[in-house]
Amino acid sequence: SSPAISMSPVLEGSFSEGRCPNGTIFDIANASCMACGLGNFRSADGLECFPCSAGSIAPEEDMDECVECQVGTYIPPGNQERDVCLLASPGKYVDRTGALRDLDCPPGTVAESAGSSSCSRCPSGARCEDYLVGAEIAGVPRGTVLPKDRAFKMPLPGHFRNAAGGIIPCVLPHACKGWDFALQRNRCKDGMGGYMCQGCESGYWRPHDKPQASCSRCGWSSPGPFIMVMIWWSVIIWVIAWLSIDAACWSNMHVVIFRLMLNYYAGASVLSRLEEWELEAKVGTGGVGWLVSSLNALFRFDGGVAAHLLGLECWFGDI
């Protein structure tokens, strides 16, 4: 016989039953014990290896039995890789061990993460399926990949999706415009951004005394109302001074009459509180910005510098 180069592990038992270490079988060709490999387990007699059945895996090479997939995971029949369980896809769930497939979430529920063991109710202010309907489809660029139904909580207009995936109502409902699938972020009104779309982006501004107003683009609209109101009030002050002097010299009633006019003017100052979003439904988006700026400029003045008409962030930039 040929000289022995190496010795195989000690094998105990009979010709019909092997005694190799756990998870291994006796390889007659090589006269040694051999591991069954990933995804397989050893037979009870220790002579054969068998693949794990559907719903179970063998994550190690030397296993005597397979383990079932846990909740949130599954292994379908005929799957070649049986060493790792598959995670349930977003929009689906697995709620038992040893599952053969993942199940679709019921209507009105959502499962955003892979490996979910249950589905949660779609929150108020969100849409979790049929994400784009009707005219909304036209606003999405061609080639945009949409998530699967019940796999994503899309915020509706007036709501904001935070970093944790929660849906919250916006403090400024008119500023939140839903979700931008192309950029994968909240969609804000033009010129607005930040958390819940409350801030103004670079190149935009709003009066400091109107924190709920929409942001306007920097340009003529920033110094324009300021110059207009200063001219307007310069004329008013000149008229008041002239009437006061005339009344003092000739005992006329000009001042009394003018004070009555100022009282009516003060009553009309409520018009300066109107916001763009309050008038858009009646006036439209075309001239509502100019109308609100004019009302704010002409009917609001507290006797000091009209700082509420100055877009300082536009004049001085991001300092």
GROMACS .gro file of C-alpha atoms in nm:
model
  319
    1SER     CA    1   0.000   0.000   0.000
    2SER     CA    2   0.100   0.365  -0.041
    3PRO     CA    3   0.268   0.532   0.255
    4ALA     CA    4   0.033   0.737   0.477
    5ILE     CA    5   0.092   1.110   0.440
    6SER     CA    6  -0.162   1.229   0.700
    7MET     CA    7  -0.402   1.077   0.946
    8SER     CA    8  -0.779   1.134   0.931
    9PRO     CA    9  -0.976   1.206   1.251
   10VAL     CA   10  -1.074   0.907   1.455
   11LEU     CA   11  -1.404   0.758   1.336
   12GLU     CA   12  -1.615   0.550   1.569
   13GLY     CA   13  -1.919   0.334   1.494
   14SER     CA   14  -2.024   0.066   1.250
   15PHE     CA   15  -2.031   0.039   0.872
   16SER     CA   16  -2.390   0.177   0.863
   17GLU     CA   17  -2.347   0.462   1.113
   18GLY     CA   18  -2.078   0.728   1.139
   19ARG     CA   19  -1.948   0.902   1.448
   20CYS     CA   20  -1.801   1.226   1.314
   21PRO     CA   21  -1.819   1.547   1.524
   22ASN     CA   22  -2.151   1.732   1.530
   23GLY     CA   23  -2.247   1.892   1.199
   24THR     CA   24  -2.005   1.678   0.991
   25ILE     CA   25  -2.030   1.354   0.796
   26PHE     CA   26  -1.778   1.088   0.698
   27ASP     CA   27  -1.641   1.136   0.347
   28ILE     CA   28  -1.560   0.785   0.219
   29ALA     CA   29  -1.353   0.914  -0.075
   30ASN     CA   30  -1.119   1.111   0.148
   31ALA     CA   31  -1.164   0.896   0.458
   32SER     CA   32  -1.224   1.205   0.672
   33CYS     CA   33  -1.503   1.400   0.836
   34MET     CA   34  -1.650   1.684   0.626
   35ALA     CA   35  -1.879   1.973   0.718
   36CYS     CA   36  -2.215   1.985   0.545
   37GLY     CA   37  -2.171   2.352   0.451
   38LEU     CA   38  -2.390   2.657   0.483
   39GLY     CA   39  -2.761   2.599   0.434
   40ASN     CA   40  -2.737   2.224   0.505
   41PHE     CA   41  -2.768   1.998   0.806
   42ARG     CA   42  -2.644   1.648   0.895
   43SER     CA   43  -2.875   1.347   0.891
   44ALA     CA   44  -2.941   1.157   1.211
   45ASP     CA   45  -2.712   0.868   1.110
   46GLY     CA   46  -2.426   1.111   1.037
   47LEU     CA   47  -2.374   0.984   0.681
   48GLU     CA   48  -2.559   1.242   0.466
   49CYS     CA   49  -2.620   1.616   0.434
   50PHE     CA   50  -2.959   1.763   0.346
   51PRO     CA   51  -3.060   2.120   0.252
   52CYS     CA   52  -3.271   2.313   0.499
   53SER     CA   53  -3.642   2.319   0.428
   54ALA     CA   54  -3.825   2.637   0.329
   55GLY     CA   55  -3.857   2.880   0.619
   56SER     CA   56  -3.537   2.765   0.790
   57ILE     CA   57  -3.163   2.824   0.749
   58ALA     CA   58  -2.823   2.688   0.855
   59PRO     CA   59  -2.601   2.993   0.914
   60GLU     CA   60  -2.298   2.777   1.005
   61GLU     CA   61  -2.124   2.494   0.816
   62ASP     CA   62  -2.144   2.231   1.091
   63MET     CA   63  -2.506   2.223   1.208
   64ASP     CA   64  -2.708   1.917   1.309
   65GLU     CA   65  -3.039   2.096   1.253
   66CYS     CA   66  -3.172   2.409   1.083
   67VAL     CA   67  -3.320   2.709   1.263
   68GLU     CA   68  -3.642   2.884   1.166
   69CYS     CA   69  -3.642   3.238   1.033
   70GLN     CA   70  -3.759   3.487   1.293
   71VAL     CA   71  -4.046   3.735   1.260
   72GLY     CA   72  -3.977   3.999   0.996
   73THR     CA   73  -3.778   3.749   0.786
   74TYR     CA   74  -3.854   3.453   0.558
   75ILE     CA   75  -3.705   3.198   0.314
   76PRO     CA   76  -3.913   3.099   0.009
   77PRO     CA   77  -3.918   2.745  -0.136
   78GLY     CA   78  -3.645   2.680  -0.392
   79ASN     CA   79  -3.418   2.957  -0.267
   80GLN     CA   80  -3.056   2.859  -0.335
   81GLU     CA   81  -2.903   3.057  -0.049
   82ARG     CA   82  -3.021   2.910   0.281
   83ASP     CA   83  -2.771   3.055   0.523
   84VAL     CA   84  -2.939   3.394   0.574
   85CYS     CA   85  -3.310   3.478   0.603
   86LEU     CA   86  -3.451   3.743   0.372
   87LEU     CA   87  -3.594   4.062   0.521
   88ALA     CA   88  -3.955   4.149   0.452
   89SER     CA   89  -3.966   4.422   0.184
   90PRO     CA   90  -4.091   4.774   0.267
   91GLY     CA   91  -4.468   4.771   0.241
   92LYS     CA   92  -4.477   4.408   0.358
   93TYR     CA   93  -4.444   4.219   0.687
   94VAL     CA   94  -4.383   3.875   0.842
   95ASP     CA   95  -4.552   3.812   1.176
   96ARG     CA   96  -4.450   3.451   1.247
   97THR     CA   97  -4.141   3.232   1.255
   98GLY     CA   98  -4.056   2.992   0.974
   99ALA     CA   99  -4.238   3.198   0.713
  100LEU     CA  100  -4.212   3.113   0.342
  101ARG     CA  101  -4.295   3.463   0.210
  102ASP     CA  102  -4.370   3.817   0.320
  103LEU     CA  103  -4.726   3.954   0.317
  104ASP     CA  104  -4.862   4.283   0.179
  105CYS     CA  105  -4.968   4.539   0.437
  106PRO     CA  106  -5.346   4.585   0.449
  107PRO     CA  107  -5.496   4.902   0.295
  108GLY     CA  108  -5.462   5.204   0.523
  109THR     CA  109  -5.142   5.079   0.684
  110VAL     CA  110  -4.770   5.126   0.615
  111ALA     CA  111  -4.436   4.955   0.681
  112GLU     CA  112  -4.146   5.179   0.576
  113SER     CA  113  -3.849   4.974   0.693
  114ALA     CA  114  -3.737   4.632   0.570
  115GLY     CA  115  -3.784   4.344   0.811
  116SER     CA  116  -4.110   4.465   0.963
  117SER     CA  117  -4.308   4.224   1.178
  118SER     CA  118  -4.626   4.434   1.155
  119CYS     CA  119  -4.776   4.731   0.974
  120SER     CA  120  -4.879   5.058   1.140
  121ARG     CA  121  -5.176   5.276   1.061
  122CYS     CA  122  -5.112   5.543   0.797
  123PRO     CA  123  -5.097   5.868   1.001
  124SER     CA  124  -5.327   6.163   0.958
  125GLY     CA  125  -5.190   6.417   0.711
  126ALA     CA  126  -5.013   6.153   0.500
  127ARG     CA  127  -5.083   5.935   0.198
  128CYS     CA  128  -4.940   5.582   0.205
  129GLU     CA  129  -5.053   5.449  -0.135
  130ASP     CA  130  -5.155   5.587  -0.474
  131TYR     CA  131  -4.905   5.863  -0.407
  132LEU     CA  132  -4.978   6.068  -0.718
  133VAL     CA  133  -5.329   6.101  -0.855
  134GLY     CA  134  -5.477   6.323  -1.123
  135ALA     CA  135  -5.295   6.649  -1.186
  136GLU     CA  136  -5.021   6.565  -0.932
  137ILE     CA  137  -4.858   6.328  -1.183
  138ALA     CA  138  -4.785   6.615  -1.423
  139GLY     CA  139  -4.560   6.786  -1.166
  140VAL     CA  140  -4.324   6.489  -1.127
  141PRO     CA  141  -4.025   6.469  -1.366
  142ARG     CA  142  -4.021   6.174  -1.602
  143GLY     CA  143  -3.818   5.883  -1.473
  144THR     CA  144  -3.883   5.958  -1.106
  145VAL     CA  145  -3.899   5.634  -0.909
  146LEU     CA  146  -4.193   5.623  -0.670
  147PRO     CA  147  -4.195   5.402  -0.360
  148LYS     CA  148  -4.411   5.093  -0.345
  149ASP     CA  149  -4.762   5.126  -0.208
  150ARG     CA  150  -4.776   5.121   0.174
  151ALA     CA  151  -4.398   5.156   0.193
  152PHE     CA  152  -4.374   5.533   0.248
  153LYS     CA  153  -4.560   5.804   0.441
  154MET     CA  154  -4.594   6.095   0.198
  155PRO     CA  155  -4.688   6.424   0.370
  156LEU     CA  156  -4.990   6.601   0.226
  157PRO     CA  157  -4.991   6.980   0.168
  158GLY     CA  158  -4.996   7.157   0.503
  159HIS     CA  159  -4.790   6.883   0.668
  160PHE     CA  160  -4.419   6.814   0.714
  161ARG     CA  161  -4.219   6.490   0.732
  162ASN     CA  162  -3.943   6.512   0.996
  163ALA     CA  163  -3.612   6.325   1.005
  164ALA     CA  164  -3.763   6.042   1.209
  165GLY     CA  165  -4.034   5.985   0.948
  166GLY     CA  166  -4.311   6.142   1.156
  167ILE     CA  167  -4.586   6.349   0.994
  168ILE     CA  168  -4.664   6.676   1.172
  169PRO     CA  169  -4.893   6.968   1.080
  170CYS     CA  170  -4.707   7.281   0.969
  171VAL     CA  171  -4.724   7.601   1.171
  172LEU     CA  172  -4.759   7.781   0.835
  173PRO     CA  173  -4.989   7.549   0.638
  174HIS     CA  174  -4.958   7.757   0.320
  175ALA     CA  175  -4.579   7.708   0.319
  176CYS     CA  176  -4.579   7.326   0.314
  177LYS     CA  177  -4.654   7.188  -0.033
  178GLY     CA  178  -4.611   6.813   0.022
  179TRP     CA  179  -4.323   6.590  -0.088
  180ASP     CA  180  -4.069   6.618  -0.370
  181PHE     CA  181  -4.003   6.263  -0.493
  182ALA     CA  182  -3.730   6.378  -0.733
  183LEU     CA  183  -3.523   6.541  -0.456
  184GLN     CA  184  -3.649   6.317  -0.174
  185ARG     CA  185  -3.735   6.604   0.060
  186ASN     CA  186  -4.023   6.818   0.178
  187ARG     CA  187  -4.149   7.062  -0.083
  188CYS     CA  188  -4.188   7.419   0.043
  189LYS     CA  189  -4.340   7.727  -0.113
  190ASP     CA  190  -4.101   7.922  -0.335
  191GLY     CA  191  -3.856   8.120  -0.122
  192MET     CA  192  -3.930   7.927   0.198
  193GLY     CA  193  -3.736   7.642   0.357
  194GLY     CA  194  -3.595   7.500   0.676
  195TYR     CA  195  -3.777   7.301   0.940
  196MET     CA  196  -4.150   7.296   0.861
  197CYS     CA  197  -4.079   7.547   0.579
  198GLN     CA  198  -4.087   7.838   0.827
  199GLY     CA  199  -3.771   8.022   0.721
  200CYS     CA  200  -3.679   8.234   0.420
  201GLU     CA  201  -3.420   8.108   0.177
  202SER     CA  202  -3.127   8.320   0.061
  203GLY     CA  203  -3.251   8.599  -0.165
  204TYR     CA  204  -3.593   8.620   0.004
  205TRP     CA  205  -3.731   8.816   0.297
  206ARG     CA  206  -4.050   8.900   0.488
  207PRO     CA  207  -4.150   9.182   0.726
  208HIS     CA  208  -4.022   9.119   1.077
  209ASP     CA  209  -4.365   9.189   1.225
  210LYS     CA  210  -4.533   8.926   1.007
  211PRO     CA  211  -4.378   8.593   1.105
  212GLN     CA  212  -4.656   8.400   0.930
  213ALA     CA  213  -4.625   8.584   0.600
  214SER     CA  214  -4.484   8.429   0.286
  215CYS     CA  215  -4.129   8.521   0.191
  216SER     CA  216  -4.084   8.766  -0.098
  217ARG     CA  217  -3.795   8.777  -0.343
  218CYS     CA  218  -3.540   9.048  -0.279
  219GLY     CA  219  -3.541   9.329  -0.535
  220TRP     CA  220  -3.753   9.633  -0.599
  221SER     CA  221  -4.021   9.496  -0.365
  222SER     CA  222  -3.791   9.542  -0.066
  223PRO     CA  223  -3.696   9.914  -0.081
  224GLY     CA  224  -3.998  10.004  -0.298
  225PRO     CA  225  -4.271  10.001  -0.029
  226PHE     CA  226  -4.035  10.175   0.214
  227ILE     CA  227  -3.972  10.463  -0.026
  228MET     CA  228  -4.343  10.481  -0.113
  229VAL     CA  229  -4.456  10.502   0.249
  230MET     CA  230  -4.193  10.763   0.338
  231ILE     CA  231  -4.313  10.984   0.053
  232TRP     CA  232  -4.675  10.923   0.154
  233TRP     CA  233  -4.619  11.016   0.518
  234SER     CA  234  -4.400  11.312   0.429
  235VAL     CA  235  -4.694  11.454   0.238
  236ILE     CA  236  -4.932  11.378   0.529
  237ILE     CA  237  -4.701  11.544   0.782
  238TRP     CA  238  -4.664  11.847   0.561
  239VAL     CA  239  -5.044  11.878   0.527
  240ILE     CA  240  -5.092  11.840   0.902
  241ALA     CA  241  -4.832  12.107   0.972
  242TRP     CA  242  -4.988  12.344   0.720
  243LEU     CA  243  -5.340  12.292   0.861
  244SER     CA  244  -5.216  12.338   1.218
  245ILE     CA  245  -5.052  12.669   1.134
  246ASP     CA  246  -5.358  12.781   0.938
  247ALA     CA  247  -5.593  12.684   1.225
  248ALA     CA  248  -5.378  12.866   1.483
  249CYS     CA  249  -5.373  13.186   1.276
  250TRP     CA  250  -5.733  13.192   1.154
  251SER     CA  251  -5.919  12.971   1.407
  252ASN     CA  252  -6.033  12.729   1.139
  253MET     CA  253  -6.165  12.377   1.194
  254HIS     CA  254  -5.908  12.209   0.972
  255VAL     CA  255  -5.733  12.026   1.257
  256VAL     CA  256  -6.055  11.887   1.405
  257ILE     CA  257  -6.169  11.761   1.067
  258PHE     CA  258  -5.830  11.611   0.995
  259ARG     CA  259  -5.823  11.434   1.330
  260LEU     CA  260  -6.156  11.271   1.243
  261MET     CA  261  -6.003  11.157   0.916
  262LEU     CA  262  -5.705  11.011   1.101
  263ASN     CA  263  -5.943  10.815   1.326
  264TYR     CA  264  -6.103  10.657   1.020
  265TYR     CA  265  -5.758  10.597   0.880
  266ALA     CA  266  -5.653  10.419   1.201
  267GLY     CA  267  -5.962  10.199   1.174
  268ALA     CA  268  -5.863  10.101   0.822
  269SER     CA  269  -5.518   9.996   0.947
  270VAL     CA  270  -5.658   9.646   1.000
  271LEU     CA  271  -5.610   9.601   0.625
  272SER     CA  272  -5.235   9.605   0.682
  273ARG     CA  273  -5.265   9.278   0.873
  274LEU     CA  274  -5.384   9.077   0.575
  275GLU     CA  275  -5.154   8.798   0.454
  276GLU     CA  276  -5.106   8.673   0.099
  277TRP     CA  277  -5.242   8.327   0.173
  278GLU     CA  278  -5.563   8.483   0.310
  279LEU     CA  279  -5.635   8.661  -0.020
  280GLU     CA  280  -5.511   8.405  -0.274
  281ALA     CA  281  -5.847   8.226  -0.289
  282LYS     CA  282  -6.032   8.552  -0.376
  283VAL     CA  283  -5.774   8.756  -0.567
  284GLY     CA  284  -5.557   8.484  -0.718
  285THR     CA  285  -5.182   8.446  -0.708
  286GLY     CA  286  -5.109   8.702  -0.981
  287GLY     CA  287  -5.143   9.036  -0.804
  288VAL     CA  288  -5.191   8.932  -0.443
  289GLY     CA  289  -4.830   9.011  -0.351
  290TRP     CA  290  -4.850   9.366  -0.484
  291LEU     CA  291  -5.189   9.420  -0.316
  292VAL     CA  292  -5.070   9.302   0.026
  293SER     CA  293  -4.750   9.508   0.002
  294SER     CA  294  -4.949   9.820  -0.087
  295LEU     CA  295  -5.198   9.775   0.198
  296ASN     CA  296  -4.916   9.714   0.441
  297ALA     CA  297  -4.727  10.020   0.322
  298LEU     CA  298  -5.020  10.264   0.318
  299PHE     CA  299  -5.222  10.164   0.624
  300ARG     CA  300  -4.958  10.077   0.879
  301PHE     CA  301  -4.739  10.332   1.049
  302ASP     CA  302  -4.668  10.366   1.422
  303GLY     CA  303  -4.495  10.703   1.408
  304GLY     CA  304  -4.143  10.563   1.396
  305VAL     CA  305  -3.918  10.443   1.115
  306ALA     CA  306  -4.105  10.204   0.888
  307ALA     CA  307  -3.861   9.922   0.962
  308HIS     CA  308  -4.128   9.660   0.893
  309LEU     CA  309  -4.097   9.755   0.525
  310LEU     CA  310  -3.720   9.711   0.514
  311GLY     CA  311  -3.573   9.382   0.401
  312LEU     CA  312  -3.248   9.422   0.591
  313GLU     CA  313  -3.140   9.069   0.501
  314CYS     CA  314  -3.171   9.171   0.136
  315TRP     CA  315  -2.973   9.494   0.176
  316PHE     CA  316  -2.693   9.352   0.391
  317GLY     CA  317  -2.696   8.990   0.274
  318ASP     CA  318  -2.617   8.691   0.494
  319ILE     CA  319  -2.401   8.847   0.763
   0.00000   0.00000   0.00000
